Coordinates of C-alpha atoms in Angstrom, one line a residue:
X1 CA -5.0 20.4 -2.3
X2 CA -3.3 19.3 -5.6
X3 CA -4.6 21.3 -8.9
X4 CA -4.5 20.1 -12.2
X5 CA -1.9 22.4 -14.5
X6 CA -2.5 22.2 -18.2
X7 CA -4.8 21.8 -21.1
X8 CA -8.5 20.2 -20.2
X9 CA -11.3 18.4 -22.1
X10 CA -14.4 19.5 -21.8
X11 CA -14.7 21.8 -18.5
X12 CA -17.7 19.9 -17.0
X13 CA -15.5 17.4 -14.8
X14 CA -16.8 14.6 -16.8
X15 CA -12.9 14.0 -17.4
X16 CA -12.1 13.8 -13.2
X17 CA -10.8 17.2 -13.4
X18 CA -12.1 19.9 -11.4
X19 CA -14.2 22.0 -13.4
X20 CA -13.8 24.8 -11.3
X21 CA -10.3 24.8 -12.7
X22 CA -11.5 25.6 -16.5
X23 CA -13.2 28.4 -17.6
X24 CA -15.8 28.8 -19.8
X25 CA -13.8 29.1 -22.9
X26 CA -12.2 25.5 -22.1
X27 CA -8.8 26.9 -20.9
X28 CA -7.1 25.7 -17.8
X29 CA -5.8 27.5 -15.0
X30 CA -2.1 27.3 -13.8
X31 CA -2.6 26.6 -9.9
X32 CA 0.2 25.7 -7.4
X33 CA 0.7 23.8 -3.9
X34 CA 3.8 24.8 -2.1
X35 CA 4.2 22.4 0.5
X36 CA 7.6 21.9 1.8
X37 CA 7.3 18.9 3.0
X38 CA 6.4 17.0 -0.1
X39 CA 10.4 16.2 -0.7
X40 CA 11.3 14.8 2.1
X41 CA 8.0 13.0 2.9
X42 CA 8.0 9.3 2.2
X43 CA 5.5 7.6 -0.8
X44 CA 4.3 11.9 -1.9
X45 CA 4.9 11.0 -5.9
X46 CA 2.8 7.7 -5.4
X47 CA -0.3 9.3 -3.6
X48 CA 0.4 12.3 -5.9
X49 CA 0.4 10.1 -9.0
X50 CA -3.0 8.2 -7.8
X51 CA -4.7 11.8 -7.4
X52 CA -5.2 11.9 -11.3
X53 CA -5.7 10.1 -14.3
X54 CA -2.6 9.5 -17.1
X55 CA -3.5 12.3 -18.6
X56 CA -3.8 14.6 -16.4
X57 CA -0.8 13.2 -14.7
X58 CA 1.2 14.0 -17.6
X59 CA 0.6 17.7 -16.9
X60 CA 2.0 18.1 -13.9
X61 CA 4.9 20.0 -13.1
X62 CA 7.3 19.4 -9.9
X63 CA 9.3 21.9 -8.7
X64 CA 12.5 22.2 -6.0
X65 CA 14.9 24.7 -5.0
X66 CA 18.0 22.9 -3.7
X67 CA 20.6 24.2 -1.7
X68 CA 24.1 22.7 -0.6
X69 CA 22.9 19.9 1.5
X70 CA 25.2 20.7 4.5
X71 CA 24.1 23.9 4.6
X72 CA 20.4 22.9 4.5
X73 CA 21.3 20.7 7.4
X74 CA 22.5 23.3 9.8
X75 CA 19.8 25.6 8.7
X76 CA 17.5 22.7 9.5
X77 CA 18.9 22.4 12.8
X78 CA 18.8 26.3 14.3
X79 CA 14.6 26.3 12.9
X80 CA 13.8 22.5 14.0
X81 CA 15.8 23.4 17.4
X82 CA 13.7 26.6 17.8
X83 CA 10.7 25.6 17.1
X84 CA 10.9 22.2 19.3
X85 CA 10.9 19.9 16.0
X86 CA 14.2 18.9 15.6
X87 CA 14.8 15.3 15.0
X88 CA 16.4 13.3 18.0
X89 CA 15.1 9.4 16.8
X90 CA 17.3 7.2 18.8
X91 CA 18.9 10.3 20.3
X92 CA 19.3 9.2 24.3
X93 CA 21.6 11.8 25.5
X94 CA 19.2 14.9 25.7
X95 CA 17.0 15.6 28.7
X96 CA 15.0 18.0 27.3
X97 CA 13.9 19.7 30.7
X98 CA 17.9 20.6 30.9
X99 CA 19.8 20.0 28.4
X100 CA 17.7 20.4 24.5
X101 CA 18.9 24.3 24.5
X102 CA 22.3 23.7 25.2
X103 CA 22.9 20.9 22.5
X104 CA 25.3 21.7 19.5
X105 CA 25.0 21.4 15.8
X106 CA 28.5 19.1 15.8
X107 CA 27.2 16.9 18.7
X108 CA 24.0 16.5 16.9
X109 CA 25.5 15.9 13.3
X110 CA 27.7 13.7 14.8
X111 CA 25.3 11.4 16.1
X112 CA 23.2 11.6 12.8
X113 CA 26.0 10.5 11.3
X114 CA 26.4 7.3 13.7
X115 CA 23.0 6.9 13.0
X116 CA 23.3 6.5 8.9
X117 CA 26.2 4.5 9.5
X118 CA 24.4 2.0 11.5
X119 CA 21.1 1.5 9.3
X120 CA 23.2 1.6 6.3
X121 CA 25.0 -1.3 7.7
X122 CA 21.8 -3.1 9.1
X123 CA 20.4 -2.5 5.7
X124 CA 22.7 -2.5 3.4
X125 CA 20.3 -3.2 0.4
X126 CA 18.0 -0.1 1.4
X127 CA 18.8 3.5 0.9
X128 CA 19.2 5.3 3.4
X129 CA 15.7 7.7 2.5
X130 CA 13.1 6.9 3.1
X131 CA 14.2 3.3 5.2
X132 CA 16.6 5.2 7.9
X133 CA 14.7 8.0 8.0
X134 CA 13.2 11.4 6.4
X135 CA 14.4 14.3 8.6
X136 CA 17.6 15.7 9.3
X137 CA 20.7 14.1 7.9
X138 CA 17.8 12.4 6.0
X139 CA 16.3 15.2 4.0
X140 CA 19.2 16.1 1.9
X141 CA 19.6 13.5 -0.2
X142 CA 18.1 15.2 -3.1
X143 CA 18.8 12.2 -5.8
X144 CA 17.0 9.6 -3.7
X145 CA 14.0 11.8 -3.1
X146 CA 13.9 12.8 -6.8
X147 CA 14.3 9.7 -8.1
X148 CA 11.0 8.4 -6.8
X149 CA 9.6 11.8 -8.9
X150 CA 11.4 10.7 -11.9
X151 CA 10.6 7.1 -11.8
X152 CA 6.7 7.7 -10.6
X153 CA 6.3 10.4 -13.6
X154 CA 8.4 11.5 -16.4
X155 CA 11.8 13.2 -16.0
X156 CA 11.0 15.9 -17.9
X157 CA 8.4 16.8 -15.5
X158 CA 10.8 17.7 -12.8
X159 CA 12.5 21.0 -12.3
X160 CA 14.9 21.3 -10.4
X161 CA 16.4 25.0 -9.4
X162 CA 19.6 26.2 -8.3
X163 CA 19.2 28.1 -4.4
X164 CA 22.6 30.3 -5.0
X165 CA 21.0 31.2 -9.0
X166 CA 17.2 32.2 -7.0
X167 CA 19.5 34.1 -4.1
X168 CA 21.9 36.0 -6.3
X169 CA 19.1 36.8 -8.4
X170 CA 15.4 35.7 -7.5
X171 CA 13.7 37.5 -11.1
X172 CA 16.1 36.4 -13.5
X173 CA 15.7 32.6 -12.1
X174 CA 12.1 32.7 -11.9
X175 CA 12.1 34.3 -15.5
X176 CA 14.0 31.3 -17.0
X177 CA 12.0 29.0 -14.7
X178 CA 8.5 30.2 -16.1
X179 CA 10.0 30.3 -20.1
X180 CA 10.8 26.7 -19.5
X181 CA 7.6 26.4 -18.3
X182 CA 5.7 28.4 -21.0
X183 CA 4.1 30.7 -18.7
X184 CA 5.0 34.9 -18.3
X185 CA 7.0 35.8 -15.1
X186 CA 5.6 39.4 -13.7
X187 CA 8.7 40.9 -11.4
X188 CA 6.5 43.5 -10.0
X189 CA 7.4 44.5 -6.5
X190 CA 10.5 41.9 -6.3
X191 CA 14.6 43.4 -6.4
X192 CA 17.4 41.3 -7.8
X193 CA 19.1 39.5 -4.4
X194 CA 18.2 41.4 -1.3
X195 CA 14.5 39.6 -1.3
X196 CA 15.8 36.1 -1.7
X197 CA 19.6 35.9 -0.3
X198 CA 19.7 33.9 2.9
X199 CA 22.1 36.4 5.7
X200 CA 23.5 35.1 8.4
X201 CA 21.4 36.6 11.0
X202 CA 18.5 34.8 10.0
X203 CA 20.4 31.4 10.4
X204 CA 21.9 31.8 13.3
X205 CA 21.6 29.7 16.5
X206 CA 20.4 31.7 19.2
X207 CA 23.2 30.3 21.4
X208 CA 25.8 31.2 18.7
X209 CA 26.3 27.8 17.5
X210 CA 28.6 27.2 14.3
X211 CA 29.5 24.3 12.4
X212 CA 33.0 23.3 13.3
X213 CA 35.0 22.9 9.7
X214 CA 35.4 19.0 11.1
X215 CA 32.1 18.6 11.1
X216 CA 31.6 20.1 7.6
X217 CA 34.4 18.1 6.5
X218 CA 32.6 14.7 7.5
X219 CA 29.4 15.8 6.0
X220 CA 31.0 16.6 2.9
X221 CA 32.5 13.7 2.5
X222 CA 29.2 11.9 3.6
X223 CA 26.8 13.8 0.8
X224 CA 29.7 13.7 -2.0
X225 CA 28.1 10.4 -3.5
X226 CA 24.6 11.7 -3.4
X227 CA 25.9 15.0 -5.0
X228 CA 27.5 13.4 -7.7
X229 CA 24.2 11.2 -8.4
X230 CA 22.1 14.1 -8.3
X231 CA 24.9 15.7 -10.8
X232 CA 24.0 12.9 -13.4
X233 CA 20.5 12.8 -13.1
X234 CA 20.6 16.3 -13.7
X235 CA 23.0 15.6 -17.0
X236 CA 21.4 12.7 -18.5
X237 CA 19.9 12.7 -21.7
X238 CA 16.1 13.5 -21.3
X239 CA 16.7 13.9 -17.9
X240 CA 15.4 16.1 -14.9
X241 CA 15.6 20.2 -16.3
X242 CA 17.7 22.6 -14.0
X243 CA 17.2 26.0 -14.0
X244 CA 20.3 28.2 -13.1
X245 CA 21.8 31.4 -14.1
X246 CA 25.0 31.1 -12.0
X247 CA 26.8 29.7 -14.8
X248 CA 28.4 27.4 -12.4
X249 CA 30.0 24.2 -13.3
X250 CA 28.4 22.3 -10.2
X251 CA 24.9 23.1 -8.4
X252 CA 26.7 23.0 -4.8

């Protein structure tokens, strides 16, 4: 369920907001939805955006942790894999009674990659998310996904934070995050990196799968244009916000 963030008139819902949200005084309630999916899903800033009314469309605030994209991918792949969800679409080489635990991260990326290449050449007008697809391969690229945000509702109304600033040091990010935000950020109960950082044993493949550095290679190169338009969409004037504390010169 979607909750209205931000001042209110009135408090009765005569305005289409929920007047649960407002208390007596007038005064809104911050409320969240955390649902992971709403990134990668196709048309969620349209149905979002058709929820409320200008104003109170105005108020919202969107919010995304990003992480390298080829290192979302392969930790995309060992929990998909697991949990029986990974995305095979066109993918004719598996027989899943024999063969699904035994199948590779490179074999798999490799074949996504085919897959891109082939739509992209079908379609050469469409971008490859939503059109080719929205899993896998599909839901890294962040600057097509966050460009539907920006263009639906106002830049500025996009947050974008940096995964290494949140895992080096979850409090400090989240501070900065909720200053930009004009709210108060309680730490309470939460350390500096041992919370948040993502280890190794919780990403890896039960078979021991790795990504060979060939594969990494051709993903690179594959996600280099889409991190370099994320890049300016994160420097333009009036642009996204990005909240990082790494002092890095690049997100990924």
């Amino acid at each position: 369920q979607h909750k209205f963030v931000g001042p209110l008139k009135g408090g009765d819902g005569s305005d289409g907001s929920d007047a649960a949200d407002v208390s007596s005084t007038g005064s809104a309630t911050v409320s969240a939805d955390f649902t992971s999916t709403y990134l990668e899903a196709r048309g969620t800033a349209t149905r979002i955006r058709a929820s409320y009314t200008g104003t109170q469309s105005s108020e919202l605030r969107f919010l995304t942790i990003l992480r390298d994209p080829v290192d979302r991918l392969f930790s995309y792949f060992v929990a998909a894999k697991k949990a029986g969800t990974l995305d095979l679409t066109g993918y004719t080489d598996v027989d899943f009674s024999t063969e699904y635990d035994s199948l590779k991260f490179d074999d798999w990326a490799q074949f996504q990659l085919q897959r891109a290449g082939a739509c992209m050449a079908k379609n050469p007008e469409q971008d490859l998310w939503p059109h080719c697809g929205t899993e896998g391969l599909f839901g890294s690229l962040y600057s097509k996904q966050l460009a539907t945000f920006a263009e639906t509702f106002n830049p500025d109304q996009v947050y974008v934070v940096s995964f290494d600033s949140y895992t080096k040091n979850g409090p400090r990010t989240l501070s900065k995050l909720a200053s930009e935000l004009g709210l108060e950020f309680d730490s309470e109960g939460m350390s500096a990196s041992s919370d948040t950082a993502a280890t190794d044993d919780s990403e890896e493949d039960s078979s021991g799968d790795q990504m060979g550095e060939a594969t990494r290679k051709k993903l690179n190169r594959f996600f280099d244009p889409y991190r370099d338009e994320l890049y300016s969409m994160l420097q333009m004037e009036g642009g996204l916000n990005y909240i990082d504390i790494t002092e890095e010169s690049q997100m990924f």
